[in-house]
Coordinates of C-alpha atoms in Angstrom, one line a residue:
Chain V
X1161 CA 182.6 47.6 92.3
X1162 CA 183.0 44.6 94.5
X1163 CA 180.3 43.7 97.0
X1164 CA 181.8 41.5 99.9
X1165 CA 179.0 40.7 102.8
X1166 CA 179.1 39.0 106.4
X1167 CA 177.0 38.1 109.6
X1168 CA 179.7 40.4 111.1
X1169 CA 183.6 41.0 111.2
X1170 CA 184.9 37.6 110.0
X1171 CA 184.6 38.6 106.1
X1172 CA 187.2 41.4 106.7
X1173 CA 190.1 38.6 106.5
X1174 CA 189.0 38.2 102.9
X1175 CA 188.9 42.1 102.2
X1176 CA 192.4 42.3 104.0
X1177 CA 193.2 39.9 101.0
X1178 CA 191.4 41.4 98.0
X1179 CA 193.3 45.1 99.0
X1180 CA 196.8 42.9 99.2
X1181 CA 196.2 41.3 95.5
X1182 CA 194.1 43.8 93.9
X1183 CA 194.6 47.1 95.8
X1184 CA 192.9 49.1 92.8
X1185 CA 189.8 47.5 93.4
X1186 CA 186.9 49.6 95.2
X1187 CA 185.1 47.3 97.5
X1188 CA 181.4 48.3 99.3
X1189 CA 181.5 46.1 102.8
X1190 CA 178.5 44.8 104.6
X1191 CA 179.0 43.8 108.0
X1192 CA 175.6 42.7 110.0
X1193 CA 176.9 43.5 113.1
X1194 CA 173.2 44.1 114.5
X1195 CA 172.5 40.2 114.2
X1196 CA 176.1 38.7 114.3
X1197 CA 176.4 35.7 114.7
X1198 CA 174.3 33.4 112.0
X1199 CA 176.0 30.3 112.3
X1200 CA 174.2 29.5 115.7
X1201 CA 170.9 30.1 114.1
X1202 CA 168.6 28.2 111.7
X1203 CA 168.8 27.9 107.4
X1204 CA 165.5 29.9 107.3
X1205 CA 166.5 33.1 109.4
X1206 CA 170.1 33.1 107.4
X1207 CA 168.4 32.7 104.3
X1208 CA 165.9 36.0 105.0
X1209 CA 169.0 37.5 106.4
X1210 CA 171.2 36.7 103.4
X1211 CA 168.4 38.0 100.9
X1212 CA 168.3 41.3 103.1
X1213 CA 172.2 42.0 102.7
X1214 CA 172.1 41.5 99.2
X1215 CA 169.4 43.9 98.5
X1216 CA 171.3 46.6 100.4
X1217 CA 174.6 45.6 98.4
X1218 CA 172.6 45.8 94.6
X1219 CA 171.2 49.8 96.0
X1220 CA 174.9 50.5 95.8
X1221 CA 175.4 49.1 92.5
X1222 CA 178.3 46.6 92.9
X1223 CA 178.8 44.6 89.9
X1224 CA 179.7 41.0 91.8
X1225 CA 178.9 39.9 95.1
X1226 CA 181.4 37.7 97.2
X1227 CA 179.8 36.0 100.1
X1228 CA 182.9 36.5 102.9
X1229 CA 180.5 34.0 105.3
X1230 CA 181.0 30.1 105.5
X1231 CA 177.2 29.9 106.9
X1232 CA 175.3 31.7 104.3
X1233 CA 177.9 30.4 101.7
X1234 CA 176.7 26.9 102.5
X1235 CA 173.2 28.0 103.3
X1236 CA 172.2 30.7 100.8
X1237 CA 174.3 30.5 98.1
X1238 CA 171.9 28.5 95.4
X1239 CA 169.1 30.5 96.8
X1240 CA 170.2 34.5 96.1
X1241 CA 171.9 32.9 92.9
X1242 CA 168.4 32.5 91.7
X1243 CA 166.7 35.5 92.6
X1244 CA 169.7 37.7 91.5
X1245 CA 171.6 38.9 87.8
X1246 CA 174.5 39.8 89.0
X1247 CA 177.6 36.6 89.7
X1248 CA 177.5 36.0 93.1
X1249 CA 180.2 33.5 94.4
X1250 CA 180.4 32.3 97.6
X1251 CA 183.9 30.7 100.2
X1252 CA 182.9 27.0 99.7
X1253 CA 184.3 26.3 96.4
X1254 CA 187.6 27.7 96.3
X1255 CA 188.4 26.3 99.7
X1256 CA 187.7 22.9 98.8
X1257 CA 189.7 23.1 95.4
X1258 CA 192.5 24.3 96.8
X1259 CA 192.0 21.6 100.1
X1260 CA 191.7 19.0 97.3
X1261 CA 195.2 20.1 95.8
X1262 CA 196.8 20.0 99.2
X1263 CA 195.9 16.6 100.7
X1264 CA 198.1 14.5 100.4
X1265 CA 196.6 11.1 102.0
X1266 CA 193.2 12.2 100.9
X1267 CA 191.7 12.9 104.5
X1268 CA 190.5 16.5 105.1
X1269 CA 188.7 17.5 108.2
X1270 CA 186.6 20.6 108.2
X1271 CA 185.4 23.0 110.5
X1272 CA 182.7 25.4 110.8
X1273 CA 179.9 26.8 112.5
X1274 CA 176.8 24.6 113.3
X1275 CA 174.9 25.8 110.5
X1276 CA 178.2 25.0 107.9
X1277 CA 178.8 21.9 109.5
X1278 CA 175.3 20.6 109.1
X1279 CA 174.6 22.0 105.7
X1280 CA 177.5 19.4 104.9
X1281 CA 178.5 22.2 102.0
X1282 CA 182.2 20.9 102.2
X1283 CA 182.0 17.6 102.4
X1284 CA 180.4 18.0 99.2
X1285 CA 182.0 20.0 97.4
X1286 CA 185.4 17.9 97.9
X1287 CA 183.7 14.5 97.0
X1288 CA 182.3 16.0 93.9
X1289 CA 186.1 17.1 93.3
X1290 CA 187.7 13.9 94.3
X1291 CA 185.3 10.7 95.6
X1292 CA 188.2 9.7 97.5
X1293 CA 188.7 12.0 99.4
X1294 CA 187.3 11.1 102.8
X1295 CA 185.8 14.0 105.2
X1296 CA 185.1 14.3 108.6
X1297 CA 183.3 17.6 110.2
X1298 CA 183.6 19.3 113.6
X1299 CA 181.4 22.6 114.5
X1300 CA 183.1 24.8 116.4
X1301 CA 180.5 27.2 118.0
X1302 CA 183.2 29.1 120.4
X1303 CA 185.4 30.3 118.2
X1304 CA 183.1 33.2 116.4
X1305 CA 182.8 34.5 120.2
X1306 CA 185.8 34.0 121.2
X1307 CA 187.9 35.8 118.3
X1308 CA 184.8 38.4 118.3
X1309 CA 185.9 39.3 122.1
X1310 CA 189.9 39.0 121.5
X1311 CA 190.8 35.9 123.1
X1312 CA 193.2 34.9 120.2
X1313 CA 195.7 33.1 122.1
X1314 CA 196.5 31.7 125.7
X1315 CA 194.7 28.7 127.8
X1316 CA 190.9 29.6 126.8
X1317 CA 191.1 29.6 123.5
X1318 CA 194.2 26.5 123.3
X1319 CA 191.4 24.4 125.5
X1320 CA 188.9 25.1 123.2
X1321 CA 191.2 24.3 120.1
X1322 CA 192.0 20.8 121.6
X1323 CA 188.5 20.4 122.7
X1324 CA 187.0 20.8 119.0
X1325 CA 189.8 19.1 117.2
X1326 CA 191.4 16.4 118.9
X1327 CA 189.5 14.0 117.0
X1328 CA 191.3 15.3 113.5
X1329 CA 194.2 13.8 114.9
X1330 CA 192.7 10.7 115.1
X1331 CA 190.8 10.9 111.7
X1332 CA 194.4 11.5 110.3
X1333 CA 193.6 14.5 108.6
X1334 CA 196.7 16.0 106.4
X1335 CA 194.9 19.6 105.9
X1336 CA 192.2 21.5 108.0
X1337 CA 189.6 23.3 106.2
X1338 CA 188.9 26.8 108.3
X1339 CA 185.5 26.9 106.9
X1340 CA 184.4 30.1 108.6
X1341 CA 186.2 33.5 108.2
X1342 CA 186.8 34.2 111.5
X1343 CA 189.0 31.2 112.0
X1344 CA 192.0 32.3 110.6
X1345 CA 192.9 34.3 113.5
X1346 CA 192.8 31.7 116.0
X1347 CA 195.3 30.0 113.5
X1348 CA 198.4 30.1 116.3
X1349 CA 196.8 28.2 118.6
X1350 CA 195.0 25.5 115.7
X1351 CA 198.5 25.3 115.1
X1352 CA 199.6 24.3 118.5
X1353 CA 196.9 21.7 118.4
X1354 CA 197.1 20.0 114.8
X1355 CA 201.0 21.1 113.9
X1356 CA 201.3 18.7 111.0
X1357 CA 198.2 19.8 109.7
X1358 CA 197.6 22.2 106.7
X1359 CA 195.4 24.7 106.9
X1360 CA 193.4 26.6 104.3
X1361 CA 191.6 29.4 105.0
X1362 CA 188.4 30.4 103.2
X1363 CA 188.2 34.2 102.7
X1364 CA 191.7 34.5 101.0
X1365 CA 190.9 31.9 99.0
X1366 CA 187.8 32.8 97.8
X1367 CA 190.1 36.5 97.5
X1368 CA 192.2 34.9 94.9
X1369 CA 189.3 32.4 93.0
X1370 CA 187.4 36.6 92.7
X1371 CA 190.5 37.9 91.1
X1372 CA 190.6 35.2 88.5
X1373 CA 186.8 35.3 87.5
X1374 CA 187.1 39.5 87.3
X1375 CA 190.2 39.0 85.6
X1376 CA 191.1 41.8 87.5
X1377 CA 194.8 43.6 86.5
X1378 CA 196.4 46.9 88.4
X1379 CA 195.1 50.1 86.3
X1380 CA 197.2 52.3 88.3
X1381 CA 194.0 53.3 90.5
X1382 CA 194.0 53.1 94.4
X1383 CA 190.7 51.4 95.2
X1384 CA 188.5 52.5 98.0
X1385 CA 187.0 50.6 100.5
X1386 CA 183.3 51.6 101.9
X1387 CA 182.2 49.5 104.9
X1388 CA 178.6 49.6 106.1
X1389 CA 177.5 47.7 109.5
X1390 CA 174.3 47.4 111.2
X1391 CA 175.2 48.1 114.5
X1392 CA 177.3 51.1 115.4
X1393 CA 180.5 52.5 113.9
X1394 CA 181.9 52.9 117.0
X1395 CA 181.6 49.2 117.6
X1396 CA 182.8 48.3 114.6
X1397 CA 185.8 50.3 114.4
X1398 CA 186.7 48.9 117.6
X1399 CA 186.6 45.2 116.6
X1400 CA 188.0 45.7 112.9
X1401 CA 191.6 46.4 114.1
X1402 CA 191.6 42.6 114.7
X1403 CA 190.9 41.9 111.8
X1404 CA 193.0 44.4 108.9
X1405 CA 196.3 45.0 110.9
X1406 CA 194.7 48.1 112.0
X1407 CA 194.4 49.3 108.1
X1408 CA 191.1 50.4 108.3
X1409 CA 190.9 53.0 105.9
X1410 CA 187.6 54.3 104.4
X1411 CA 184.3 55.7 105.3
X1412 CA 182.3 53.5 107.8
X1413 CA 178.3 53.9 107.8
X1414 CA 175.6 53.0 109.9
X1415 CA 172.1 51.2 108.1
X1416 CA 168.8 49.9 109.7
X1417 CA 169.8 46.7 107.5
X1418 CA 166.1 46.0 108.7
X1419 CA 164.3 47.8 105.9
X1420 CA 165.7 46.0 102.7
Chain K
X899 CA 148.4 38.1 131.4
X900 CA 152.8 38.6 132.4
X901 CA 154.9 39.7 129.5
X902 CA 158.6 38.7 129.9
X903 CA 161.3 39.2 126.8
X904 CA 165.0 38.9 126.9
X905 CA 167.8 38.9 123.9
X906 CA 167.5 34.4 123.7
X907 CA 167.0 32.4 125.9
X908 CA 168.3 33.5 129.5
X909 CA 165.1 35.2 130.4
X910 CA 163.9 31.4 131.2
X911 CA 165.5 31.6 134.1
X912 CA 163.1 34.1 135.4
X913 CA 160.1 32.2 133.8
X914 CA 161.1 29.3 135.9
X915 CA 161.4 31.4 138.8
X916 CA 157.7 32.4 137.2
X917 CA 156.2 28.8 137.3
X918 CA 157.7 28.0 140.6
X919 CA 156.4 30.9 142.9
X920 CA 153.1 31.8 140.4
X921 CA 152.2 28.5 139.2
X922 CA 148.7 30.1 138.5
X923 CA 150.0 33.0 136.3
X924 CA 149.8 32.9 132.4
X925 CA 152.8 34.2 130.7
X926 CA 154.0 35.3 127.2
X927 CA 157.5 34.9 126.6
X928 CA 159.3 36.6 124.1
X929 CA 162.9 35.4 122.6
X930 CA 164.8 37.2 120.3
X931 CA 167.1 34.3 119.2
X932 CA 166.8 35.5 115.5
X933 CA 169.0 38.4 116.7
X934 CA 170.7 36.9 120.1
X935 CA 173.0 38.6 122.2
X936 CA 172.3 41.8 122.7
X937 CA 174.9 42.6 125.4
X938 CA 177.9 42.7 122.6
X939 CA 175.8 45.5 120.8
X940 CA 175.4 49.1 121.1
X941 CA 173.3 50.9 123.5
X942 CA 171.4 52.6 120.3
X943 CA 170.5 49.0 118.7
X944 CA 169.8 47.0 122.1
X945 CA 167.0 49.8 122.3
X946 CA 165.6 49.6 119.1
X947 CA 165.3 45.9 119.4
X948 CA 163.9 46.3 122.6
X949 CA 161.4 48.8 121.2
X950 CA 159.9 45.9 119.1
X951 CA 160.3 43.7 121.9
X952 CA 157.8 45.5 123.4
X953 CA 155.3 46.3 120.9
X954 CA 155.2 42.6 120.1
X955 CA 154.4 41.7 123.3
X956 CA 151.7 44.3 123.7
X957 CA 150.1 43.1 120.9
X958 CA 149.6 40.4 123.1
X959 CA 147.3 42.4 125.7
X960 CA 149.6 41.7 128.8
X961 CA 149.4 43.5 131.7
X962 CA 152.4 43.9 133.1
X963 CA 156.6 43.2 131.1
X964 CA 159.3 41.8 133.0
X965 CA 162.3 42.7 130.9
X966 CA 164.0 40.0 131.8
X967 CA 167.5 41.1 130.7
X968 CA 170.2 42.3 132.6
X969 CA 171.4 44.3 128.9
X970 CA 168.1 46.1 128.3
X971 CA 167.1 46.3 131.4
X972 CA 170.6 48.3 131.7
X973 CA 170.2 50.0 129.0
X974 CA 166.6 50.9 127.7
X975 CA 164.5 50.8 130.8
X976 CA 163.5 54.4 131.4
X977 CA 163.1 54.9 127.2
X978 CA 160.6 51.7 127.3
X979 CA 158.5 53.1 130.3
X980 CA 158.2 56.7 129.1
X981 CA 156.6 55.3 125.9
X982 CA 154.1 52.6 127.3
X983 CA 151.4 53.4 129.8
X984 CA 151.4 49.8 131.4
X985 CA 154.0 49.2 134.1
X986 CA 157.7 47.7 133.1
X987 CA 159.6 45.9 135.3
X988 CA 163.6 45.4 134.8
X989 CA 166.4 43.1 136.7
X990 CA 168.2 45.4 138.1
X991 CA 166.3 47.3 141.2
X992 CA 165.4 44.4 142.7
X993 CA 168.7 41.9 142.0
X994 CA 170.7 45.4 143.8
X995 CA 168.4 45.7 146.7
X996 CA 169.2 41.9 147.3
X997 CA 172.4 42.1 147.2
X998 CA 172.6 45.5 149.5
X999 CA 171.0 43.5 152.3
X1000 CA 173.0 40.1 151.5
X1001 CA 177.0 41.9 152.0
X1002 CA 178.2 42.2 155.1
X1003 CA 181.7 43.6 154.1
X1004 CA 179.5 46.3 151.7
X1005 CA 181.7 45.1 149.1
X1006 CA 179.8 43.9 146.0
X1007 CA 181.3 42.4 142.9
X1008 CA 178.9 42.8 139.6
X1009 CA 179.5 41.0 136.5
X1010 CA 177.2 41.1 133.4
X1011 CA 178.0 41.9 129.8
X1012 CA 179.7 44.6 127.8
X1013 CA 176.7 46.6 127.5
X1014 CA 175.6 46.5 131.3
X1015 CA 178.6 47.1 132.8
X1016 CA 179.3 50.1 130.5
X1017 CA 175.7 51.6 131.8
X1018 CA 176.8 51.1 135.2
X1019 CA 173.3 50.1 136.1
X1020 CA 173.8 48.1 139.1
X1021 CA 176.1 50.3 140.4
X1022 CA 174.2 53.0 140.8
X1023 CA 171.0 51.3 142.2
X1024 CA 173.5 50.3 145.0
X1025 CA 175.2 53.5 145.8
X1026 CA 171.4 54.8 145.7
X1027 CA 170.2 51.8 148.6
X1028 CA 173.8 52.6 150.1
X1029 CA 176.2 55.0 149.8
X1030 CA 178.6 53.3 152.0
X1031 CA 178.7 49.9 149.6
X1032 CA 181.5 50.0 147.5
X1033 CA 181.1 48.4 143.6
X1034 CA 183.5 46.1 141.4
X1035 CA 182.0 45.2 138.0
X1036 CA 183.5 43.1 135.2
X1037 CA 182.3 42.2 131.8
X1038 CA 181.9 38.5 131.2
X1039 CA 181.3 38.5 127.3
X1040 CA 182.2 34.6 126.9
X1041 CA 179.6 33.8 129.9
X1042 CA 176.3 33.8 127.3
X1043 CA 177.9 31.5 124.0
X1044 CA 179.3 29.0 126.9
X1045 CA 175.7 28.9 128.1
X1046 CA 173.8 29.1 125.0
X1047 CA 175.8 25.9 123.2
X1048 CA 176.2 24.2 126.7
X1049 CA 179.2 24.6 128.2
X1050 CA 178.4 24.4 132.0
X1051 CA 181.0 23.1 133.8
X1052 CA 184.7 21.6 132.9
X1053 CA 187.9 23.3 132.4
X1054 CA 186.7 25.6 129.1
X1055 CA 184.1 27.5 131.6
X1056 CA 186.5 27.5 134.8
X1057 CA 189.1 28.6 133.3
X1058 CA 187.1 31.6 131.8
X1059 CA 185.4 32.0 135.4
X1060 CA 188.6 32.3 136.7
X1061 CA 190.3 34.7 134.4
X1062 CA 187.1 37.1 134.4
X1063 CA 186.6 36.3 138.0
X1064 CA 190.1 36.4 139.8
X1065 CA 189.9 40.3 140.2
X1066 CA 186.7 39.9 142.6
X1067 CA 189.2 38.2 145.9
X1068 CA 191.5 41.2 145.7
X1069 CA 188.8 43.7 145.9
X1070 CA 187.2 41.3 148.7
X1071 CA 183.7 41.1 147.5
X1072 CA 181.3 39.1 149.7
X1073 CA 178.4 39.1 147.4
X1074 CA 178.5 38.5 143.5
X1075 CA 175.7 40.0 141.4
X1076 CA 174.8 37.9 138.7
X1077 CA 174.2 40.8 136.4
X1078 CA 173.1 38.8 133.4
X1079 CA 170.1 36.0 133.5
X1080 CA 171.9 33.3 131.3
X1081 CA 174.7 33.3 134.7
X1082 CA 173.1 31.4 136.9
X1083 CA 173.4 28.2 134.9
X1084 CA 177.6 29.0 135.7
X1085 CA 177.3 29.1 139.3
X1086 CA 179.1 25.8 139.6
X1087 CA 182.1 27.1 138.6
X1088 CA 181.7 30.7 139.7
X1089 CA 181.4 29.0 143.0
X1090 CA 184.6 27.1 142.1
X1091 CA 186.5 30.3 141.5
X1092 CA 184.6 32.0 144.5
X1093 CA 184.2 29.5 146.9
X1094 CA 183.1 31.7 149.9
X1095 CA 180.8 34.4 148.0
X1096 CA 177.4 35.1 147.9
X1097 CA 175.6 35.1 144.2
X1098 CA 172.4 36.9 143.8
X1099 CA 170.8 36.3 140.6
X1100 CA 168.5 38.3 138.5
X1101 CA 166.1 36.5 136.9
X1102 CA 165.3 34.7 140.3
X1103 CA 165.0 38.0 142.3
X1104 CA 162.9 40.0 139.6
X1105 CA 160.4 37.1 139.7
X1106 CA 159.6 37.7 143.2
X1107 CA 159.4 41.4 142.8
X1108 CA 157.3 40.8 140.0
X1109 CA 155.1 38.9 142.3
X1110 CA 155.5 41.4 144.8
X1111 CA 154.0 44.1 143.0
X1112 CA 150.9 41.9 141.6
X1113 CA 150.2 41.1 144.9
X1114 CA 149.5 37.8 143.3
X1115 CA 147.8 34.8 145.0
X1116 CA 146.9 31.3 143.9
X1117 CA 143.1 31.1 142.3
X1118 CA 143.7 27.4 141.7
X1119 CA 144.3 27.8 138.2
X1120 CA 147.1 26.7 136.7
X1121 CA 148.6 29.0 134.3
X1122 CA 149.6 28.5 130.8
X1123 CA 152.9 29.7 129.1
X1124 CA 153.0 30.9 125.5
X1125 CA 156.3 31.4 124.4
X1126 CA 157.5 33.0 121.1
X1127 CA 160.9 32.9 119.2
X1128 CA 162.2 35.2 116.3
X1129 CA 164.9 32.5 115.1
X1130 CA 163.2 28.5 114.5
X1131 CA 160.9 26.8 117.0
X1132 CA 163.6 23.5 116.7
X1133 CA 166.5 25.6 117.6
X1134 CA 164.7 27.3 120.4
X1135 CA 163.2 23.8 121.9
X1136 CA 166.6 22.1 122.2
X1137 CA 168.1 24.6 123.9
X1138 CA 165.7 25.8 126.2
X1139 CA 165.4 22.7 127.8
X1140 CA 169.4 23.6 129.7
X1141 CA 167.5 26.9 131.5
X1142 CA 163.7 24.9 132.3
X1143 CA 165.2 21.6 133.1
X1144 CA 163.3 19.7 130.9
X1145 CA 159.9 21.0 132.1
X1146 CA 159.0 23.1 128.6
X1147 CA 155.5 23.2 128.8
X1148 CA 153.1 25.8 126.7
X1149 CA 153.0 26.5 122.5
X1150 CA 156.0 27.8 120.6
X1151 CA 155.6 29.9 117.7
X1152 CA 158.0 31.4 115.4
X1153 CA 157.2 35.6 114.7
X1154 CA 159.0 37.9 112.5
X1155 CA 160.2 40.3 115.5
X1156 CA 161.2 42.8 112.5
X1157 CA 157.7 43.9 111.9
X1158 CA 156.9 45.7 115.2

């Protein structure tokens, strides 16, 4: 059983990838939809967050725990490693391995919320991978709201694209680190910013770097998918269409994430 | 002693209102930031949270709450007076009657977010004062995160004042009802996209009703301010200086809003 957690919605685009490569799998989601966002907020409040989603995740017995979050991957990760048994991996590491294979002029930019971004969980991972790689970091505090309220493409969020990355373009970056889950879906208009630029996007990688460390292979099974949120279903079912191509299929439950 | 809670940080808007008109009053202030917005969420968990809002500030021995929310004020005012005996005070009566004597056309546009316009709050205080005004209302749910990480004026926030906003010249609206108290700090370019309408704003106008109802006077004191966050005293101290202007005076402690 495979845990996958979020501050909200974002970590979907890495469950949309574990049902495409590993469709037997069953999967228990934990979306914190009563607190979303975390990347606005401070280290200490993600961490007693993080530690609170975790704890719900073990009552269900999952057997591995996959951070879908950028901010409490680069926040939390060491932390709930030590308090808990079970592997817990989180979207920082497989990003920057597979950033570190793409470059090819050795300049990758990043971006992530504030918390990511100042946690500097990126930069170094990739410098412990390659020290020549040279970084340079942008937080982009719109886009969680923006992809969270559907504005996916057209002049707000192109504006707010160029307004957050211009300065890659300067930098020279050859591949963009989308070091939050929600970004991927505001990839058209990254696109139309940065065209030459690669992107790589964190929850299907960390998707694929999961599949290798369960060594997971297709036993004929059809996995299910259980997704739990703090705020209501009805919200949640809303919003998650963005997300999975409108393939939401499992039970969806509401928990006072509160008491763990 | 004045109690005054919002979802973050918006609610300052009001307490400067507070210090301006009752320089002699003390106040408690109550953030959520650990759990900001609420206007996004459902009406079920905006009323929990507000539940604990409440508590926490009665633990505080005030006398009198100024829910200084346009969401909860929407959405849990009647719940939070049935269950507390002192007396609760929300946006919305007084920001309507405003309005109802502002419009001369009796054609008032409301916007606020998700959650408030869903309850229909503000419309039905108006239809109440006057049957013969006529209501538009429009959800702004970009208008708090362009606030909250500072984006006042420039083309990101006119340009999502003008797609939000456009509707409000068709329908003819003389008077714009700044539903939500994080809106006032956009009236530059709310007055860009409505050059020739009248914005009445919340937090202002439930200030005065607030003093109003005390029947407050000055007692050459001058009042002291406590306020208290749920997310980091740093985070809250660099951004509360966009809604006070710089003039953050009082204590600021850090509570763990989860408890109450």
């Amino acid at each position: 059983m495979i845990g996958v957690f979020d501050s909200g919605l974002g970590g979907l685009s890495a469950v949309k990838e574990i049902h495409r490569i590993m469709p037997w799998e069953d999967v228990i989601y934990f979306g914190d939809t009563g607190r979303v966002p975390y990347g606005t907020k401070s280290p200490e409040t993600i961490i007693r967050y993080a530690k609170q989603d975790v704890r719900f995740l073990l009552t269900n017995r999952v057997d591995i725990i996959l951070i879908a979050c950028g901010t409490v991957s680069s926040t939390a990760l060491e932390i709930l490693r030590g308090e808990n048994e079970i592997p817990i991996i989180g979207v920082v590491k497989a990003t920057a391995e597979k950033a570190s294979r793409l470059t090819e002029n050795k300049r990758v930019g990043i971006i992530g919320t504030t918390a990511t971004v100042k946690s500097n969980s990126y930069d170094k991972e990739l410098k412990a991978l390659n020290p020549d790689i040279k970084t340079m970091s942008v937080a982009c505090p719109l886009f969680v709201p923006l992809v969270e309220n559907g504005f996916i493409d057209g002049d707000i969020p192109y504006l707010t694209a160029k307004h957050y990355l211009e300065p890659f373009t300067e930098f020279g970056a050859d591949t963009l680190i989308l070091g939050c889950t929600h970004y991927p879906l505001l990839s058209g208009v990254i696109k139309r910013v940065l065209p030459n630029v690669k992107l790589v996007n964190s929850g299907a990688e960390s998707a694929v770097h999961l599949k290798n460390i369960l060594r997971s292979f297709d036993n004929g099974k059809k996995g299910r998918t259980h997704y739990f949120v703090s705020d209501t279903k009805d919200a949640f079912v809303r919003t998650a269409s963005i997300f999975l191509d409108n393939e939401l299929c499992g039970d969806v439950t509401e928990i006072n994430i509160e008491q763990y």
